[in-house]
Coordinates of C-alpha atoms in Angstrom, one line a residue:
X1 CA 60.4 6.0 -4.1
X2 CA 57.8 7.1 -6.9
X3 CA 58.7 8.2 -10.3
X4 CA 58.3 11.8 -9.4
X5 CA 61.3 11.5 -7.1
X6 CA 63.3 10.2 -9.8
X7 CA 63.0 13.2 -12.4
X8 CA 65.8 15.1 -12.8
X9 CA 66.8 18.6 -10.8
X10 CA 63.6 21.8 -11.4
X11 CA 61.6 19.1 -13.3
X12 CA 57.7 18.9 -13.1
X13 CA 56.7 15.9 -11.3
X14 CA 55.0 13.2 -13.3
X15 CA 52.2 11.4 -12.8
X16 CA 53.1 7.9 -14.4
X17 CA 56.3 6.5 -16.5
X18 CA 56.0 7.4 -20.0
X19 CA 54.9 11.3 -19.8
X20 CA 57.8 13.1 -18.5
X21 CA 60.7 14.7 -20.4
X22 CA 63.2 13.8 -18.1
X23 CA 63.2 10.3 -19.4
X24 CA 64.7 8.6 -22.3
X25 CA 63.6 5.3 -23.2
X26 CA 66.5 3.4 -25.7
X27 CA 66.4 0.0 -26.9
X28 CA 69.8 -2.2 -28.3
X29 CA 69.4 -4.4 -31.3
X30 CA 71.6 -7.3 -29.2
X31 CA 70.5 -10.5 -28.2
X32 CA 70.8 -10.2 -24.7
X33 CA 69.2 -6.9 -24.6
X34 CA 66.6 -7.7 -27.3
X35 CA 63.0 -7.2 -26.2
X36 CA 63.6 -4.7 -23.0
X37 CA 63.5 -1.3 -22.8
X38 CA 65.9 1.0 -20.9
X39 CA 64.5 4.3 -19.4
X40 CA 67.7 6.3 -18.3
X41 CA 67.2 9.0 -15.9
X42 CA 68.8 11.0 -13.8
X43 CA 67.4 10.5 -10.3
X44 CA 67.1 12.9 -7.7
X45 CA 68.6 11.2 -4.7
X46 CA 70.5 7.5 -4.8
X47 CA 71.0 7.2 -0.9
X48 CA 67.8 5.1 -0.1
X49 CA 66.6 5.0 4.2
X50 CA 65.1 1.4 4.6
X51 CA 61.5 1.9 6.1
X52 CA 61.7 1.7 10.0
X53 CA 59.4 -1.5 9.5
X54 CA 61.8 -3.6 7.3
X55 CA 63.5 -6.7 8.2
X56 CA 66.3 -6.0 6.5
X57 CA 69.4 -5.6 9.1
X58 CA 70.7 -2.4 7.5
X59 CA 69.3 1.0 7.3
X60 CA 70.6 2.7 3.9
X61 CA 70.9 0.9 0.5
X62 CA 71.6 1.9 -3.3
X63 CA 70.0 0.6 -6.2
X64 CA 71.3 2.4 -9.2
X65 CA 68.7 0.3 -11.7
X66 CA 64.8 -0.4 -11.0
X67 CA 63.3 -3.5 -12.7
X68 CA 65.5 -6.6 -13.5
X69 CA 66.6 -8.8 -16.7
X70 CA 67.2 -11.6 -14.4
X71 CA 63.5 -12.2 -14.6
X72 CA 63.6 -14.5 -11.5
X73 CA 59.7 -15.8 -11.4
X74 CA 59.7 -15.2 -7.4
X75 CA 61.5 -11.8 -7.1
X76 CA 60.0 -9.8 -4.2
X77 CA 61.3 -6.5 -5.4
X78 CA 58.5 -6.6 -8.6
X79 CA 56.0 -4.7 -6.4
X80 CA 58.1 -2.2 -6.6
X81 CA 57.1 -1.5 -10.3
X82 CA 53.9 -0.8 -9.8
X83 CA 54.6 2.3 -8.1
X84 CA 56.1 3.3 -11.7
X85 CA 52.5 2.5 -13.6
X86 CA 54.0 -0.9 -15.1
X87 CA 53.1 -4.1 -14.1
X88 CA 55.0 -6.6 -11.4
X89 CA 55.5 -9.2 -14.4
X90 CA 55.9 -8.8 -18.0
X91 CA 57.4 -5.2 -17.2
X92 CA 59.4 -5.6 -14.9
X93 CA 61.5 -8.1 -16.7
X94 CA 61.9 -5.8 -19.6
X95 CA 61.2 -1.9 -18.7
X96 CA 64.4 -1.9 -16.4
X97 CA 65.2 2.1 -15.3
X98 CA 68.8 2.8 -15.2
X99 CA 69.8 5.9 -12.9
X100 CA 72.5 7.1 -15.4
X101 CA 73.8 9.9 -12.9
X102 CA 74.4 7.8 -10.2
X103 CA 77.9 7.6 -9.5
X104 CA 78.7 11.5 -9.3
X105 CA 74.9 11.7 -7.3
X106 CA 76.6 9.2 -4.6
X107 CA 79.6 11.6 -4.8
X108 CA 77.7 13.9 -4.1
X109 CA 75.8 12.9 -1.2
X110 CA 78.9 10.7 0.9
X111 CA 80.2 14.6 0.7
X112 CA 77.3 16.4 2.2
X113 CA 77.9 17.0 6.4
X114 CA 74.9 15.5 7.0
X115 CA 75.8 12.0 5.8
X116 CA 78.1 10.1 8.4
X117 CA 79.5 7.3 6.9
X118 CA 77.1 4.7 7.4
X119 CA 77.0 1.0 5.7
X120 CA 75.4 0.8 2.5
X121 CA 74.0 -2.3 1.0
X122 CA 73.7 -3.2 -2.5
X123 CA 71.9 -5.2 -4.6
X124 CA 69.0 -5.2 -1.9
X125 CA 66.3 -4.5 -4.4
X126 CA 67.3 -5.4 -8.0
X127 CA 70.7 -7.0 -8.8
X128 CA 73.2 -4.0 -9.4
X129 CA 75.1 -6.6 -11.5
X130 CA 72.6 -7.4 -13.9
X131 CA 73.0 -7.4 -17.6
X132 CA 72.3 -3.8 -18.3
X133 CA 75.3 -3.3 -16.0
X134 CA 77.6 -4.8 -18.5
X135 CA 76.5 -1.4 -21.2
X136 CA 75.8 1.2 -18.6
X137 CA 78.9 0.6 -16.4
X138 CA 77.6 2.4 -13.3
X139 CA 79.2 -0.1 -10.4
X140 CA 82.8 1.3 -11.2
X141 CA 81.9 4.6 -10.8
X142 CA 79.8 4.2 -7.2
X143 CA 82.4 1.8 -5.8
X144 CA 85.0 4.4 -6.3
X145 CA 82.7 7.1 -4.9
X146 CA 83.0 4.9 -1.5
X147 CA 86.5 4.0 -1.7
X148 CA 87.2 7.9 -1.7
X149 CA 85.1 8.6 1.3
X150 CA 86.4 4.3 2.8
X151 CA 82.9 4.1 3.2
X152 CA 81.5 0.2 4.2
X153 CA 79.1 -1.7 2.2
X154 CA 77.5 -4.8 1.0
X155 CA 76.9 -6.2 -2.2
X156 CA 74.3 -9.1 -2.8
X157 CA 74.5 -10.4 -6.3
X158 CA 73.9 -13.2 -8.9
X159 CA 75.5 -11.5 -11.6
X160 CA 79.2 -12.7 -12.2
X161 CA 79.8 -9.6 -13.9
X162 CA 81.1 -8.5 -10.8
X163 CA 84.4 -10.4 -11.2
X164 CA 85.2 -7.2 -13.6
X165 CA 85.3 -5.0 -10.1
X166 CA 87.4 -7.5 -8.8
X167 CA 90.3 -4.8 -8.3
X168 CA 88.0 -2.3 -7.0
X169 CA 86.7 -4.7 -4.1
X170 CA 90.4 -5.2 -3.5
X171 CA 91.1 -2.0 -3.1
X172 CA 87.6 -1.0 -0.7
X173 CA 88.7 -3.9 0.9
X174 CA 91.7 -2.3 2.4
X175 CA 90.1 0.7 3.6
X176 CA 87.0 0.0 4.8
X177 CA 84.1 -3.1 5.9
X178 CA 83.1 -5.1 2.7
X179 CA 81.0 -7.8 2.2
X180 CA 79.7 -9.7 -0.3
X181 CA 77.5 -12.3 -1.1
X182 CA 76.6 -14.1 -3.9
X183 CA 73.2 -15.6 -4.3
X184 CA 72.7 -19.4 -4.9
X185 CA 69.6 -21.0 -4.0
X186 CA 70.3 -24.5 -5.6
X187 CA 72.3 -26.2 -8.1
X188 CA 69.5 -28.4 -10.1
X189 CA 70.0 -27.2 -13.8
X190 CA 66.5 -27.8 -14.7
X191 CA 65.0 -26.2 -12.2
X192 CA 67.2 -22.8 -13.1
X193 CA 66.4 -22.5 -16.3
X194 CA 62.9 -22.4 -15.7
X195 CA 63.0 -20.1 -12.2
X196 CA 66.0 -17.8 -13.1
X197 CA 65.9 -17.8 -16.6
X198 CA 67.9 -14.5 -17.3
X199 CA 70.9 -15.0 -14.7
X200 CA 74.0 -16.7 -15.5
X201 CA 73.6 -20.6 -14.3
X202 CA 74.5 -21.7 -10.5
X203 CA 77.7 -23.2 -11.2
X204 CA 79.0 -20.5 -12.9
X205 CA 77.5 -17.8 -9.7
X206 CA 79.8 -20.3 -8.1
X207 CA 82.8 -20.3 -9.9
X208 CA 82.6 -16.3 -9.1
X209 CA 82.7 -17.4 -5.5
X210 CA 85.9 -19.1 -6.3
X211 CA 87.4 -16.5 -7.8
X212 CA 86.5 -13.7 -5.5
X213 CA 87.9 -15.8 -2.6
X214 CA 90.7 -16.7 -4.6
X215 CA 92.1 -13.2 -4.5
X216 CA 91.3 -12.4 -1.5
X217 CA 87.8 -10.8 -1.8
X218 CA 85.6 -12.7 1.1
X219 CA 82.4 -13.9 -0.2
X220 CA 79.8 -15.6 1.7
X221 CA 76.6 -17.5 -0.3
X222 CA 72.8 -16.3 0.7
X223 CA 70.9 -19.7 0.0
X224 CA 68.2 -18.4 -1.5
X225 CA 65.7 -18.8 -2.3
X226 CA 65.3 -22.5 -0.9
X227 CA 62.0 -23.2 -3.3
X228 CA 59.4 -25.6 -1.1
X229 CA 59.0 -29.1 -2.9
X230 CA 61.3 -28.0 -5.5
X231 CA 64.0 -27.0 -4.2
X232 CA 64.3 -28.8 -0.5
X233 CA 64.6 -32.2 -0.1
X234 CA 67.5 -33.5 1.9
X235 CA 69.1 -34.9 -1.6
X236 CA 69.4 -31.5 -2.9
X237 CA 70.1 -29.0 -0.2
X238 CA 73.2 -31.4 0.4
X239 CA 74.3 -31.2 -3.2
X240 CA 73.9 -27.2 -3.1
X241 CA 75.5 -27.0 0.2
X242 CA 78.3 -28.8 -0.7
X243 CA 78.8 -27.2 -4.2
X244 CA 78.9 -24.0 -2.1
X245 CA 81.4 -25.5 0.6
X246 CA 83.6 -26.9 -2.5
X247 CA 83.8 -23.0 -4.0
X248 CA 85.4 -21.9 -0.7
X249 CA 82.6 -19.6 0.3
X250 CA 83.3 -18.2 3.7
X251 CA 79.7 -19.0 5.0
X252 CA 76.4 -20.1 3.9
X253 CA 73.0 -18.5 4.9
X254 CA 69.9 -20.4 4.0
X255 CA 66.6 -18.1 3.3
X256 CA 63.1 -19.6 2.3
X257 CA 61.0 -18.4 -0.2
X258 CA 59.0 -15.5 0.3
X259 CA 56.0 -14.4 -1.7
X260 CA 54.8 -11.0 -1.5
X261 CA 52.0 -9.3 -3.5
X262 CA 53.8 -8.7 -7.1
X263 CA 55.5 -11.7 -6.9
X264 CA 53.2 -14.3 -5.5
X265 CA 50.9 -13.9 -8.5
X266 CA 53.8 -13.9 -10.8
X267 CA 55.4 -16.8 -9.1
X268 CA 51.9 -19.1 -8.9
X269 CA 51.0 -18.2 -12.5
X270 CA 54.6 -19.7 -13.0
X271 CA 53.5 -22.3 -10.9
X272 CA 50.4 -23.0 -13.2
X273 CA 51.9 -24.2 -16.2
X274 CA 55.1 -25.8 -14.5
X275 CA 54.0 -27.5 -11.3
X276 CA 49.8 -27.2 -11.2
X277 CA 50.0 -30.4 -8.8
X278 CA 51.7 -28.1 -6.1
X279 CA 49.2 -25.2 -6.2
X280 CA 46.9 -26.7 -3.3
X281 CA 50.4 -27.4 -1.3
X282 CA 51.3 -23.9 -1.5
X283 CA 48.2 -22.8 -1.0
X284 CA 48.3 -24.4 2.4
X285 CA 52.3 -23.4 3.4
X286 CA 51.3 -19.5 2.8
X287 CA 47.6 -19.3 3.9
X288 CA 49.6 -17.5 6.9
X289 CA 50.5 -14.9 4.1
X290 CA 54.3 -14.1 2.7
X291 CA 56.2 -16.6 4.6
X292 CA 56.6 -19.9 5.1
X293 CA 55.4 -20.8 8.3
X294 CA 58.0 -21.0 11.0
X295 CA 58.5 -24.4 11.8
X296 CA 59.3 -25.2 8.0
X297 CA 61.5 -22.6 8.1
X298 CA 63.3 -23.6 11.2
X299 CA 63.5 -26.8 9.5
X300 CA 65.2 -25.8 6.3
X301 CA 67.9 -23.4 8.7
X302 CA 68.8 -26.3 10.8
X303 CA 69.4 -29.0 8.1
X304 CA 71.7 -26.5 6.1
X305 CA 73.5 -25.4 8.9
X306 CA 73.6 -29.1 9.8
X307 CA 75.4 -29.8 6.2
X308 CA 77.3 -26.5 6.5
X309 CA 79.3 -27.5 9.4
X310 CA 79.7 -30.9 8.1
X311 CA 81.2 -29.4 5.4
X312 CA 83.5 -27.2 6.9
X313 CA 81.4 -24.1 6.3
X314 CA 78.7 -22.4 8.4
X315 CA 76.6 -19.5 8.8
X316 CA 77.9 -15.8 9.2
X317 CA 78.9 -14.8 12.2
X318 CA 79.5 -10.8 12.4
X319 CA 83.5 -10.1 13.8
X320 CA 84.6 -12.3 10.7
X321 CA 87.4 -11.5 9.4
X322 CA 89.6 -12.6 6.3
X323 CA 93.2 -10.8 4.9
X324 CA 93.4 -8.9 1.9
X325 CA 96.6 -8.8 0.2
X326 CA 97.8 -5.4 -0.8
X327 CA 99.2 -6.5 -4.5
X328 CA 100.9 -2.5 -4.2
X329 CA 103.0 -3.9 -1.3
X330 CA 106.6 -5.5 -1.9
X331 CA 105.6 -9.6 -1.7
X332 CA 106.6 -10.8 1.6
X333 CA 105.0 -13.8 3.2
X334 CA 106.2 -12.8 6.4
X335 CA 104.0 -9.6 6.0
X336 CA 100.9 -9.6 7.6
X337 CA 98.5 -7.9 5.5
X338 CA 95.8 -5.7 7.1
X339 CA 92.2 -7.3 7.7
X340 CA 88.8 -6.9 6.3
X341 CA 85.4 -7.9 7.7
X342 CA 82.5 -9.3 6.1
X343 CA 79.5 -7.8 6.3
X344 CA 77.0 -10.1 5.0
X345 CA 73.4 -9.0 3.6

């Protein structure tokens, strides 16, 4: 979706970021905002089609924010900002576009007869629990949009901020599908702080899965990214799987890194200053292009899958379902409390 798809309602299309009217750019004197720039607009459309060619096993998504504070070095979504005239690194850590009308658009459009009801997965493109969600507060406002209509959906997240929602999820939870996922590629402190410098540290992306599950909100963990020579040896993939196991995450879903233009020249300029002896090794595991070839990958799936299930875990398996207590209800533990299934990214 370009930038002149994203101007508000009978305004002139604009050819690049910084020209239009429709857009006001703020900055907040904080710490954890210091340094980026917000560009709040009010977008056109916030239902998104995935292109027919995706790999990505559902169809409609919403990404209420564009650009990301987590300023993960490998994120495939930084493509994405060239489209807006900004660059795929620098920027894209610190211009983040917030879609400020987002919650009464989505109202909007889960009303329109066209629309039938269809999953919706969030948190596909740019983490809808980032930072800037903690002053912009848009994630109440969609979920309730979807518990109104009990539409399903997904979120994928490494922001714990969405332990506030907690009682939202409950509620969705009782109505319709909902999944979520919480994204944890490793547990090695050092290599965090260097990788995913803006999102809040593994074990405490973990403690969310323990608190989620805790009150009855089923989460699974996407593995990812599993980082070649950095990230795989049997040492630590056992340490993250079993961290995972030990947070009572309902499954565990390994994915391999992925480098796509945007991010693989962010990522190997990373690469550069931290790790220049492992340039010519990934040179030759993505000569093939964006992936990791297949028989590294079938590798990495089978050993966690092998440590999931020794751990009591394992991957997800659609039909999964987990109870959600109704805290409304009169306590009873003979009640059986109605079911809710877990649609994982």
């Amino acid at each position: 979706m370009r930038w002149d798809n994203l101007t508000g309602d009978g305004e002139a299309a604009a050819p690049a970021l910084f020209s239009t009217d429709a857009v006001v750019r703020r900055t907040f004197d904080t710490p954890e905002f210091r340094g980026i720039t917000f560009h709040e607009i009010r977008a056109r459309s916030i239902v998104n089609r995935v292109p027919g060619a995706s790999r990505m096993p559902f169809e409609w998504t919403v990404n209420p924010y564009r650009g990301c504070t987590h300023a993960c070095v490998y994120c495939f979504a930084r493509k994405t900002h060239s489209y807006l005239d900004l660059d795929t690194g620098r920027d894209f850590d610190t211009q983040v576009v917030v879609k400020v009308n987002a919650p009464e658009l989505l109202r909007r459009e889960l009303a329109a007869p066209r629309w039938r009801g269809e999953h919706i997965a969030m948190g596909t493109n740019v983490d809808c629990y980032q930072r800037a969600e903690g002053r912009y507060q848009l994630m109440p406002g969609i979920l309730g949009a979807l518990v109104e209509r009990a539409n399903p959906f997904s979120i994928l997240t490494k922001g714990t901020l969405i332990l506030r929602d907690l009682e939202l999820l409950r509620r969705a939870a009782r109505v319709t599908d909902v999944g979520v996922s919480v994204s944890v590629g490793f547990t090695d402190s050092a290599l965090w702080r260097t990788v995913e410098p803006g999102t809040p540290s593994p074990e405490r992306r973990l403690d969310a899965v323990r608190t989620l599950s805790e009150h009855g909100v089923p989460c699974g963990v996407l593995m990812a990214p599993v980082i070649p020579f950095l990230g795989d040896s049997p040492e630590q993939l056992r340490a993250t799987v079993r961290a995972i196991a030990e947070a009572g995450a309902t499954s565990v879903t390994p994915l391999v890194l992925h480098l796509r233009p945007g991010a693989r020249e962010w990522f190997t300029a990373w690469l550069t200053r931290h790790h220049p002896r492992l340039l010519k090794r990934y040179d030759a595991l993505y000569d093939g292009g964006s992936y990791a070839p297949k028989w590294y990958q079938r590798r990495i799936t089978g050993m966690v899958h092998d440590l999931a299930a020794e751990y009591g875990i394992g991957p997800y398996e659609p039909g999964a379902h987990r109870a959600v207590p109704d805290p409304a209800a009169t306590p009873d533990p003979a009640d059986s409390p109605g079911p809710a299934q877990l649609s994982l990214l």
